[in-house]
Amino acid sequence: MDGSSAHSLDDGVCVAGDGDEQETRLSALELRMQQQDNEITLLKAALADALRRIGFYDQHFTRLQPTLAGSVAFPPPLGLTGPTVASVSSDQTSVRDQTPVQDPPPSGSTRLRRCSTSDKLRGPRDGVLENHRPRLAKKSASSQSLLSKGRNMDSRNKEPPQSPVATSRRGFYNQEGISIKMFLRGRPITMYVPLQAHNYEELKMELPVEKLKLDWVYGYRGRDSRDNLHLLPSGEVVYFIACVVVLYSIEDQTQRHYLRHTDCVRCLAIHPDGVRIASGQAAGVDKDGKPLLPCVHIWDSVTLQTLQHIGMGSFERGVGSLAFSKADSGAFLCIIDDSNEHLMSVWDCTRGTRQAEAKTTNEAVLEVEFNPADSSCIVSCGKSHVYFWTWSGSSLTKKQGIFGKYKKPKFIQCFVFLRSGEVLTGDSEGNILVWGKAAADTKTLGKGAKETYQIARQVRAHEGSIFTLCVGRDGGLLSGGGKDRKVILWGADLTPERETEIPERYGAVRTLLEGPAEELLIGTTRNAILRGSLSQPFTPIVQGHTDELWGLATHPFHDLFLTCAHDRQVCVWDQEQHTLAWSKMLEGTGLCADFHCSGTVVIVGLQNGR
């Protein structure tokens, strides 16, 4: 090649000179070949997708004849056009369904309808579709020949034979790997099992004989429940979340679990003997979708054996609050149900029989307790009320507390009994109210006021609601605030002596109790249990999400797992230490998450599509 000549290539690159001419030309050709390889790859992908779509339409119109003749529906193209999201409900997880296209049914057979699209292909328009059959048959023959060259669809088109359905505690599972029927919040949901490239034969297996054992529960229900944290004489902390009551030994770092409830636990009470525990649950459904009646379980905290069921069939939507009597060593149990009238009932714990029942109010009832010195006196509180009850035989009568010159708060959140016999309440205005029986002089209160309770004193305690009051072993009073997140120790004359504040990231103080020595245990509204004192900072011993958890993934090679939830948090948990490794607030609700195979990167899918 002449060194002084210039050559114009097809790709528009000009080269000159003898030394660099060949290298430049080769580089240009390599670049051109790489571009063509990329284009060929794209064409192959597009062709494969076209063949899949053609295959679907072939099967679609091939099934049209038996569909029109026998009114038999055909399934949607889930196996060819990729996974589709089947919406379960507004508050339940969507399920991905990837089912291969199946052979058309034999003549005269029927199939279950899985898509309403088939309804549009029957009826008055049958004659229109009939006229297009010759042309569709011709397209079917040509596309089938193309499809047979690309791949063999026989193994994917075989429909598995029907088999018996295996039952589990929560649903029905088809052993052939077709679907599983679950009951979520009482609604029957059919979810289709994703099928991989392997044959159906690999899914035909017996259920394992081994059973899973609950090892650890992460979280605590403090966001929407009260009086939900207790300390046993054994040193174990008792609390609940979902259907599980957890007995957690802080010193030994071990958990035990009471698992006999069939739906969410809503309240707890400890018997005066410190061994027996009463726990009330909400109404639920069994594996067949039939309603399960709410009741109270009385069980042994040492053996975890259920001793008695109280109130089976007596409560409507669930058990809202309960308390053991103390003056008679826990012989009776007072229960408030979650019906519209919030019925109060007193039960004999030994016989399991109801002694008395009465309507309380149509408003929310938040707490109920027996007077520690007199089991015939019961106090309940809730929205805009505090009631002082007298129980005698089968009769329950109430007297409403008189607010008099004091402003009636929107909620009476909590109350405690002092050793002096007075009742202290904490309300949504941040005030501690001291209640006592009305004096004999009833000129200002009216006739019949002698047997009522009135406010003797009001103390401004917190900014925002007072969620909990606690009387210590030495008779001192502790209060926990909502908005200010403070814990305050009060003197004998209700003067503040010491106070501390919990970190904002843990939420407000929901429940407060004394631990060993000067230690305090706090349950918060952000589902954490904190340990500390008035002089030492509080540290979490239990943490969890505050809303529905949707995303879950395990680390590829470490003892870590990842969660994301509706509370916009993404968390990584240490399975060995049973602690939260780290967490991060997201810009939206997390629905799914996973680890990268390297284990160093996390991906989270959000509800807003990001």
PDB file of N, CA and C in Angstrom, residues 129-160:
ATOM      1  N   LEU A 129     -65.526 -14.635  15.853  1.00  0.00           N
ATOM      2  CA  LEU A 129     -64.274 -15.360  16.012  1.00  0.00           C
ATOM      3  C   LEU A 129     -64.227 -16.588  15.101  1.00  0.00           C
ATOM      4  N   GLU A 130     -65.377 -17.171  14.822  1.00  0.00           N
ATOM      5  CA  GLU A 130     -65.399 -18.370  13.975  1.00  0.00           C
ATOM      6  C   GLU A 130     -64.908 -18.053  12.570  1.00  0.00           C
ATOM      7  N   ASN A 131     -65.216 -16.837  12.058  1.00  0.00           N
ATOM      8  CA  ASN A 131     -64.818 -16.485  10.702  1.00  0.00           C
ATOM      9  C   ASN A 131     -63.317 -16.354  10.549  1.00  0.00           C
ATOM     10  N   HIS A 132     -62.596 -16.153  11.642  1.00  0.00           N
ATOM     11  CA  HIS A 132     -61.155 -15.944  11.561  1.00  0.00           C
ATOM     12  C   HIS A 132     -60.374 -17.223  11.790  1.00  0.00           C
ATOM     13  N   ARG A 133     -61.041 -18.342  11.980  1.00  0.00           N
ATOM     14  CA  ARG A 133     -60.324 -19.565  12.316  1.00  0.00           C
ATOM     15  C   ARG A 133     -59.376 -20.033  11.215  1.00  0.00           C
ATOM     16  N   PRO A 134     -59.760 -20.025   9.898  1.00  0.00           N
ATOM     17  CA  PRO A 134     -58.803 -20.501   8.872  1.00  0.00           C
ATOM     18  C   PRO A 134     -57.516 -19.697   8.888  1.00  0.00           C
ATOM     19  N   ARG A 135     -57.618 -18.378   8.941  1.00  0.00           N
ATOM     20  CA  ARG A 135     -56.406 -17.572   8.922  1.00  0.00           C
ATOM     21  C   ARG A 135     -55.582 -17.806  10.180  1.00  0.00           C
ATOM     22  N   LEU A 136     -56.225 -17.940  11.314  1.00  0.00           N
ATOM     23  CA  LEU A 136     -55.498 -18.172  12.561  1.00  0.00           C
ATOM     24  C   LEU A 136     -54.822 -19.532  12.540  1.00  0.00           C
ATOM     25  N   ALA A 137     -55.475 -20.526  11.965  1.00  0.00           N
ATOM     26  CA  ALA A 137     -54.866 -21.861  11.889  1.00  0.00           C
ATOM     27  C   ALA A 137     -53.608 -21.823  11.035  1.00  0.00           C
ATOM     28  N   LYS A 138     -53.644 -21.034   9.946  1.00  0.00           N
ATOM     29  CA  LYS A 138     -52.461 -20.926   9.089  1.00  0.00           C
ATOM     30  C   LYS A 138     -51.305 -20.273   9.847  1.00  0.00           C
ATOM     31  N   LYS A 139     -51.597 -19.207  10.599  1.00  0.00           N
ATOM     32  CA  LYS A 139     -50.557 -18.573  11.396  1.00  0.00           C
ATOM     33  C   LYS A 139     -50.022 -19.526  12.446  1.00  0.00           C
ATOM     34  N   SER A 140     -50.919 -20.308  12.998  1.00  0.00           N
ATOM     35  CA  SER A 140     -50.500 -21.247  14.041  1.00  0.00           C
ATOM     36  C   SER A 140     -49.507 -22.252  13.499  1.00  0.00           C
ATOM     37  N   ALA A 141     -49.771 -22.777  12.284  1.00  0.00           N
ATOM     38  CA  ALA A 141     -48.873 -23.789  11.717  1.00  0.00           C
ATOM     39  C   ALA A 141     -47.494 -23.203  11.440  1.00  0.00           C
ATOM     40  N   SER A 142     -47.446 -21.979  10.900  1.00  0.00           N
ATOM     41  CA  SER A 142     -46.153 -21.388  10.571  1.00  0.00           C
ATOM     42  C   SER A 142     -45.358 -21.051  11.826  1.00  0.00           C
ATOM     43  N   SER A 143     -46.013 -20.500  12.805  1.00  0.00           N
ATOM     44  CA  SER A 143     -45.279 -20.121  14.014  1.00  0.00           C
ATOM     45  C   SER A 143     -44.851 -21.328  14.817  1.00  0.00           C
ATOM     46  N   GLN A 144     -45.631 -22.417  14.785  1.00  0.00           N
ATOM     47  CA  GLN A 144     -45.223 -23.625  15.507  1.00  0.00           C
ATOM     48  C   GLN A 144     -43.949 -24.196  14.933  1.00  0.00           C
ATOM     49  N   SER A 145     -43.786 -24.086  13.603  1.00  0.00           N
ATOM     50  CA  SER A 145     -42.562 -24.597  13.007  1.00  0.00           C
ATOM     51  C   SER A 145     -41.353 -23.777  13.441  1.00  0.00           C
ATOM     52  N   LEU A 146     -41.527 -22.468  13.545  1.00  0.00           N
ATOM     53  CA  LEU A 146     -40.429 -21.626  14.032  1.00  0.00           C
ATOM     54  C   LEU A 146     -40.113 -21.937  15.477  1.00  0.00           C
ATOM     55  N   LEU A 147     -41.162 -22.118  16.252  1.00  0.00           N
ATOM     56  CA  LEU A 147     -40.952 -22.335  17.684  1.00  0.00           C
ATOM     57  C   LEU A 147     -40.285 -23.663  17.968  1.00  0.00           C
ATOM     58  N   SER A 148     -40.646 -24.693  17.167  1.00  0.00           N
ATOM     59  CA  SER A 148     -40.055 -26.014  17.393  1.00  0.00           C
ATOM     60  C   SER A 148     -38.563 -26.012  17.105  1.00  0.00           C
ATOM     61  N   LYS A 149     -38.097 -25.094  16.217  1.00  0.00           N
ATOM     62  CA  LYS A 149     -36.665 -25.028  15.929  1.00  0.00           C
ATOM     63  C   LYS A 149     -35.909 -24.394  17.097  1.00  0.00           C
ATOM     64  N   GLY A 150     -36.558 -23.437  17.794  1.00  0.00           N
ATOM     65  CA  GLY A 150     -35.849 -22.724  18.849  1.00  0.00           C
ATOM     66  C   GLY A 150     -35.732 -23.515  20.135  1.00  0.00           C
ATOM     67  N   ARG A 151     -36.818 -24.142  20.540  1.00  0.00           N
ATOM     68  CA  ARG A 151     -36.785 -24.868  21.813  1.00  0.00           C
ATOM     69  C   ARG A 151     -37.874 -25.921  21.850  1.00  0.00           C
ATOM     70  N   ASN A 152     -37.699 -26.852  22.711  1.00  0.00           N
ATOM     71  CA  ASN A 152     -38.675 -27.921  22.863  1.00  0.00           C
ATOM     72  C   ASN A 152     -39.573 -27.567  24.046  1.00  0.00           C
ATOM     73  N   MET A 153     -40.848 -27.377  23.734  1.00  0.00           N
ATOM     74  CA  MET A 153     -41.769 -26.922  24.769  1.00  0.00           C
ATOM     75  C   MET A 153     -42.515 -28.062  25.439  1.00  0.00           C
ATOM     76  N   ASP A 154     -42.209 -29.307  25.063  1.00  0.00           N
ATOM     77  CA  ASP A 154     -43.017 -30.412  25.578  1.00  0.00           C
ATOM     78  C   ASP A 154     -42.948 -30.507  27.091  1.00  0.00           C
ATOM     79  N   SER A 155     -41.711 -30.347  27.610  1.00  0.00           N
ATOM     80  CA  SER A 155     -41.560 -30.532  29.052  1.00  0.00           C
ATOM     81  C   SER A 155     -42.265 -29.444  29.831  1.00  0.00           C
ATOM     82  N   ARG A 156     -42.439 -28.264  29.217  1.00  0.00           N
ATOM     83  CA  ARG A 156     -43.091 -27.160  29.914  1.00  0.00           C
ATOM     84  C   ARG A 156     -44.599 -27.180  29.730  1.00  0.00           C
ATOM     85  N   ASN A 157     -45.072 -27.892  28.732  1.00  0.00           N
ATOM     86  CA  ASN A 157     -46.498 -27.856  28.429  1.00  0.00           C
ATOM     87  C   ASN A 157     -47.297 -28.941  29.135  1.00  0.00           C
ATOM     88  N   LYS A 158     -46.612 -29.849  29.810  1.00  0.00           N
ATOM     89  CA  LYS A 158     -47.328 -30.951  30.433  1.00  0.00           C
ATOM     90  C   LYS A 158     -48.026 -30.466  31.687  1.00  0.00           C
ATOM     91  N   GLU A 159     -49.278 -30.750  31.793  1.00  0.00           N
ATOM     92  CA  GLU A 159     -50.037 -30.359  32.973  1.00  0.00           C
ATOM     93  C   GLU A 159     -49.959 -31.481  33.997  1.00  0.00           C
ATOM     94  N   PRO A 160     -49.563 -31.179  35.232  1.00  0.00           N
ATOM     95  CA  PRO A 160     -49.422 -32.243  36.226  1.00  0.00           C
ATOM     96  C   PRO A 160     -50.775 -32.784  36.635  1.00  0.00           C
TER      97      PRO A 160
END
